[in-house]
Short mmCIF file of C-alpha atoms in Angstrom, two decimals:
data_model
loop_
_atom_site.label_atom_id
_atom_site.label_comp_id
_atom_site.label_asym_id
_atom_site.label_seq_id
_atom_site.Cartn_x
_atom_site.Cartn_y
_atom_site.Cartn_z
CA UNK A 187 -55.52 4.71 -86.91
CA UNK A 188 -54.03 6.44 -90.49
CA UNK A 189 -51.86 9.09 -89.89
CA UNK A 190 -52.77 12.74 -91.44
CA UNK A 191 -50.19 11.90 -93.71
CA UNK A 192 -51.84 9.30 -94.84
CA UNK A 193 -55.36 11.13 -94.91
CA UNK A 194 -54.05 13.92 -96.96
CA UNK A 195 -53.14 11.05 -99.74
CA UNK A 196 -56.41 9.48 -99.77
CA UNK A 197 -57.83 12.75 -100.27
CA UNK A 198 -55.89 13.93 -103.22
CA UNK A 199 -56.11 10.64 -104.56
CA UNK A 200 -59.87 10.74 -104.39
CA UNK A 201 -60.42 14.16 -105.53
CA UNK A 202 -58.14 13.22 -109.00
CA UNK A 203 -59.83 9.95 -109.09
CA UNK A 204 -63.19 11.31 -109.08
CA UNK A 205 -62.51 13.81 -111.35
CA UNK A 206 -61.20 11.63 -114.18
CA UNK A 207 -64.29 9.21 -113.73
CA UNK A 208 -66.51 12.14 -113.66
CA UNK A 209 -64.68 13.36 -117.33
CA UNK A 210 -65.04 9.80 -118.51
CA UNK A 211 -69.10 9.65 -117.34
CA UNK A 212 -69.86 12.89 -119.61
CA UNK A 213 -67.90 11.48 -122.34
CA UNK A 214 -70.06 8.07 -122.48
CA UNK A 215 -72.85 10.21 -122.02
CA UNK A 216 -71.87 12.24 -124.83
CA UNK A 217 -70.99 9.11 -127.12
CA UNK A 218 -74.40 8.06 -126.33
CA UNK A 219 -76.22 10.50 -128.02
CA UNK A 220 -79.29 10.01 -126.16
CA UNK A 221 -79.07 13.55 -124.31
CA UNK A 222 -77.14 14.89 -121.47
CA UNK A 223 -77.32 16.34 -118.39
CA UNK A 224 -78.07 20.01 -118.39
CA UNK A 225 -74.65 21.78 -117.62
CA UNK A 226 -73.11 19.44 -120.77
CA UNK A 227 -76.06 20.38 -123.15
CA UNK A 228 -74.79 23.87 -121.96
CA UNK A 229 -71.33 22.80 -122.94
CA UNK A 230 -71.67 20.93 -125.88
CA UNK A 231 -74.30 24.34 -127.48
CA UNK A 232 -71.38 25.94 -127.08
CA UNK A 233 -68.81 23.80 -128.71
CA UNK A 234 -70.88 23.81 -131.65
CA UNK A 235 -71.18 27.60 -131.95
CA UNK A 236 -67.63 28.09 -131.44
CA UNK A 237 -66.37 25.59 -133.06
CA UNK A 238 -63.60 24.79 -129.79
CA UNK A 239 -63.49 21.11 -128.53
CA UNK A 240 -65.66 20.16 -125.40
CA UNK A 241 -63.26 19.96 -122.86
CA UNK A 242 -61.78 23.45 -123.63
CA UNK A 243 -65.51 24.29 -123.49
CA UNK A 244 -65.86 23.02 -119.86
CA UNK A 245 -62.91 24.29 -118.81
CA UNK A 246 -63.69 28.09 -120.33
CA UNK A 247 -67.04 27.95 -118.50
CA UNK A 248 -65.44 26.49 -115.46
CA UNK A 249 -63.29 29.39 -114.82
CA UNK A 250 -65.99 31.79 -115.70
CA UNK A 251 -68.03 30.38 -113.39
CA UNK A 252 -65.56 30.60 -111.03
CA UNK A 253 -65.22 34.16 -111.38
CA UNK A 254 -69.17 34.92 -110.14
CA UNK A 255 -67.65 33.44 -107.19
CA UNK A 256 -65.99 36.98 -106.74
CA UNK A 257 -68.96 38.90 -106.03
CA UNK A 258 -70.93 36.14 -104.10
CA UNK A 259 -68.04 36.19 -101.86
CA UNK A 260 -67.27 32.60 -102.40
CA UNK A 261 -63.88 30.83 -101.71
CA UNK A 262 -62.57 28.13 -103.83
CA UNK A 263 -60.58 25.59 -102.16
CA UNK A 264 -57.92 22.98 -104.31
CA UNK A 265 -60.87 20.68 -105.47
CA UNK A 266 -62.68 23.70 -106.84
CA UNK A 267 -59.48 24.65 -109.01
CA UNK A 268 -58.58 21.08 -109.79
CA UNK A 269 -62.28 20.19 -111.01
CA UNK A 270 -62.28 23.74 -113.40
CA UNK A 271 -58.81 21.50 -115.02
CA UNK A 272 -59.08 18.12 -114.36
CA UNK A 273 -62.47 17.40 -115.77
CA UNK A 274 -61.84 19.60 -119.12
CA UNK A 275 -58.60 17.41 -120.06
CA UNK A 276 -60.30 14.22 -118.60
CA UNK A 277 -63.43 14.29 -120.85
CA UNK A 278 -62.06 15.39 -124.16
CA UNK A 279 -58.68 12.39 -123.06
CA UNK A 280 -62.14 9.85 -122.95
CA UNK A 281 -63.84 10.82 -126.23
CA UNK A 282 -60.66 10.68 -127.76
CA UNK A 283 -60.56 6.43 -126.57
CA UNK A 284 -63.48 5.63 -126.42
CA UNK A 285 -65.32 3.17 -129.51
CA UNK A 286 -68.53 4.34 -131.23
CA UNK A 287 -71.84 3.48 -129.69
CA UNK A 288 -73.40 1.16 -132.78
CA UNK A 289 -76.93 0.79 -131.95
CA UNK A 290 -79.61 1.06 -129.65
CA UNK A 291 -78.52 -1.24 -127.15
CA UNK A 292 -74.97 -0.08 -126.74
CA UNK A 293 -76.00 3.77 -126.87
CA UNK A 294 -78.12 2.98 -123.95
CA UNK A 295 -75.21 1.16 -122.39
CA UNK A 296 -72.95 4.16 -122.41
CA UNK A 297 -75.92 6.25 -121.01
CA UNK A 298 -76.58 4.35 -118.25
CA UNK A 299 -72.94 3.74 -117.14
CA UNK A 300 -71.91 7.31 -117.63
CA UNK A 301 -75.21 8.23 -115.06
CA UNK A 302 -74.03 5.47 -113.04
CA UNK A 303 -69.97 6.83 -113.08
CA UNK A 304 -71.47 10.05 -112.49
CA UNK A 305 -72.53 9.83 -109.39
CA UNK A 306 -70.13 7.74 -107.81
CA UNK A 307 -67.86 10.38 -109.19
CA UNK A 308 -69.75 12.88 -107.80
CA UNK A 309 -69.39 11.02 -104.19
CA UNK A 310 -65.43 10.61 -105.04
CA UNK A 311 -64.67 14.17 -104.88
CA UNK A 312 -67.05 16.08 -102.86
CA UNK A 313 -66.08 13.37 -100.02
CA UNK A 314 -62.76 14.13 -100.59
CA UNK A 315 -63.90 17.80 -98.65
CA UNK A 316 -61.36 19.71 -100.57
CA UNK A 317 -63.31 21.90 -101.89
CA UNK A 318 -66.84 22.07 -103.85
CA UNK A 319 -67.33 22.44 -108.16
CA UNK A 320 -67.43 25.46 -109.47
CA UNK A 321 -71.26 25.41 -110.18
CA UNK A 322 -71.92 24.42 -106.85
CA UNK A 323 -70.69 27.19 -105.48
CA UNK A 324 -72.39 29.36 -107.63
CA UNK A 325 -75.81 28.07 -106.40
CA UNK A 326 -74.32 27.42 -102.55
CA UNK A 327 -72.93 31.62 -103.28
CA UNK A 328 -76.62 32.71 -104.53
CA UNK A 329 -78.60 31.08 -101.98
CA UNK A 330 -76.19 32.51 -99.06
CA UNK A 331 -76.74 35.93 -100.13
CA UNK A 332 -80.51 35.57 -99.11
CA UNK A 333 -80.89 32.60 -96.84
CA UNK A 334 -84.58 32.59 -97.50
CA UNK A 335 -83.80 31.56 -100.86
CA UNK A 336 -84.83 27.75 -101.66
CA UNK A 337 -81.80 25.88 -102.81
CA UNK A 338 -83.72 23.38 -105.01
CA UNK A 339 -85.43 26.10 -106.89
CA UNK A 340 -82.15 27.78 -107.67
CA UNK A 341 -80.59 24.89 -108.86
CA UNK A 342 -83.47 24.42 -110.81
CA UNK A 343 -83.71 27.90 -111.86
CA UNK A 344 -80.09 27.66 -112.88
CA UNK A 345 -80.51 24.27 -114.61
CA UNK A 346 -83.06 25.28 -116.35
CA UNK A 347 -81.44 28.52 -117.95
CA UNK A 348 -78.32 26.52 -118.89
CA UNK A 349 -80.35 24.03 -120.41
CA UNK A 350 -82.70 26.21 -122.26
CA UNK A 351 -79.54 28.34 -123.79
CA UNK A 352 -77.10 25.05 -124.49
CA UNK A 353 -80.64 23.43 -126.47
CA UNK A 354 -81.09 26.58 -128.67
CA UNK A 355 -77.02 26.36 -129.68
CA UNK A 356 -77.73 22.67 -130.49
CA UNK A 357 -76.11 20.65 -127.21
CA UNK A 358 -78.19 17.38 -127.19
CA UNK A 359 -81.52 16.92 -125.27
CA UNK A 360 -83.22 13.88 -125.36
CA UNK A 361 -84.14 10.92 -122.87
CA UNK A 362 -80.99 10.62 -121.16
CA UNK A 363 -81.10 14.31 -119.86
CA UNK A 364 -84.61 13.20 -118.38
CA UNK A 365 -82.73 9.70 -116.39
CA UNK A 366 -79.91 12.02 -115.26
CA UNK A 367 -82.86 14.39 -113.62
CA UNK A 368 -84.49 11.62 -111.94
CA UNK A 369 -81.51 10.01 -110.67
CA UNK A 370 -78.45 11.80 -110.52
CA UNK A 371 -80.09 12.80 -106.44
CA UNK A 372 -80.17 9.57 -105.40
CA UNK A 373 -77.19 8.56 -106.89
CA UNK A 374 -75.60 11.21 -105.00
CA UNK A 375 -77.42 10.68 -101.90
CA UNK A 376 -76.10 7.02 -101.42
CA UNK A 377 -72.32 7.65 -103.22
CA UNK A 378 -71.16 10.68 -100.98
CA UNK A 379 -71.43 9.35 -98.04
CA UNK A 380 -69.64 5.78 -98.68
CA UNK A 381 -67.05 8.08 -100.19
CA UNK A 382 -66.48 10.60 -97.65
CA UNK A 383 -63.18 10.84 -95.75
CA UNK A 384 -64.03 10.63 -92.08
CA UNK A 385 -63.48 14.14 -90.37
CA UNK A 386 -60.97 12.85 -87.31
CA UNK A 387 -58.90 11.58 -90.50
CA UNK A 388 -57.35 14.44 -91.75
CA UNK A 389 -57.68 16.93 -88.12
#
């Protein structure tokens, strides 16, 4: 049986873990060039209008974000915090390594493992239960206010806006923001289970 000691490792471990991966999936997205997931269109709109690098870009609207939490009545736990950091330095640490994408076939390369990383990132450190992103909370905060409210609509309502607003600033829209749609759910749907810690693990 692991000891709670030994839980609480695994946990942290995973959160960082998934975190960094999750930095390094929008940065081969990025590198791509072949469009990007709403929330980084978003992001990278707004690098380009302000002239600041990416990460500092994610990490800015991060901690905004974070702040709606105040009124929805949301609480952040460590992963919430660490992912508003973590994902900031981690992206802007990947474009900084990582080789140009010359051509077709290796920009799609970088696209598909950065939706691939993605999600198994995305399985990394919401299993790790310490705590959800930022922008999930937001929605999770919005919909609790009203339980009626549809979930899927307003992430899509919120996906939507973000994309709409980072497009007009010049983020990057193209086909790869169209395979993150379609995929990104069941990506999720099969990673966060195989990565999420067992509750009797860490009681």
């Amino acid at each position: 049986m692991i000891t709670p000691g030994k839980a609480t490792l695994r946990r942290y471990g995973q959160l960082l873990g998934g975190l960094v991966l999750y930095g390094l999936s929008m940065a081969l997205m990025i590198e791509s060039s072949l469009g990007l997931d709403p929330w980084d269109v978003f992001h990278q709109g707004l690098a380009e209008a302000t002239g600041l690098r990416f990460g500092w870009i994610v990490i800015i609207t991060g901690a905004a974000v974070l702040l709606l939490w105040i009124p929805l009545r949301q609480r952040p736990g460590v992963g919430t915090v660490s992912n508003v950091v973590v994902i900031g330095l981690a992206v802007d640490g990947a474009l900084a390594l990582l080789p140009a994408a010359q051509g077709l076939p290796a920009r799609v390369a970088f696209l598909t493992a950065g939706i691939l990383l993605n999600g198994a990132a995305t399985g990394l450190y919401i299993g790790a239960r310490l705590g959800p992103g930022p922008r999930d909370g937001l929605m999770t905060g919005w919909v609790a206010l009203k339980p009626g409210r549809s979930i899927r609509r307003t992430r899509t309502a919120i996906e939507v806006t973000v994309l709409a607003i980072g497009w007009l600033l010049g983020g990057t829209v193209g086909i790869g923001t169209v395979a993150y749609a379609v995929t990104i759910g069941p990506l999720a749907h099969a990673f966060i289970p195989l990565f999420t810690v067992p509750a009797p693990e860490y009681v």
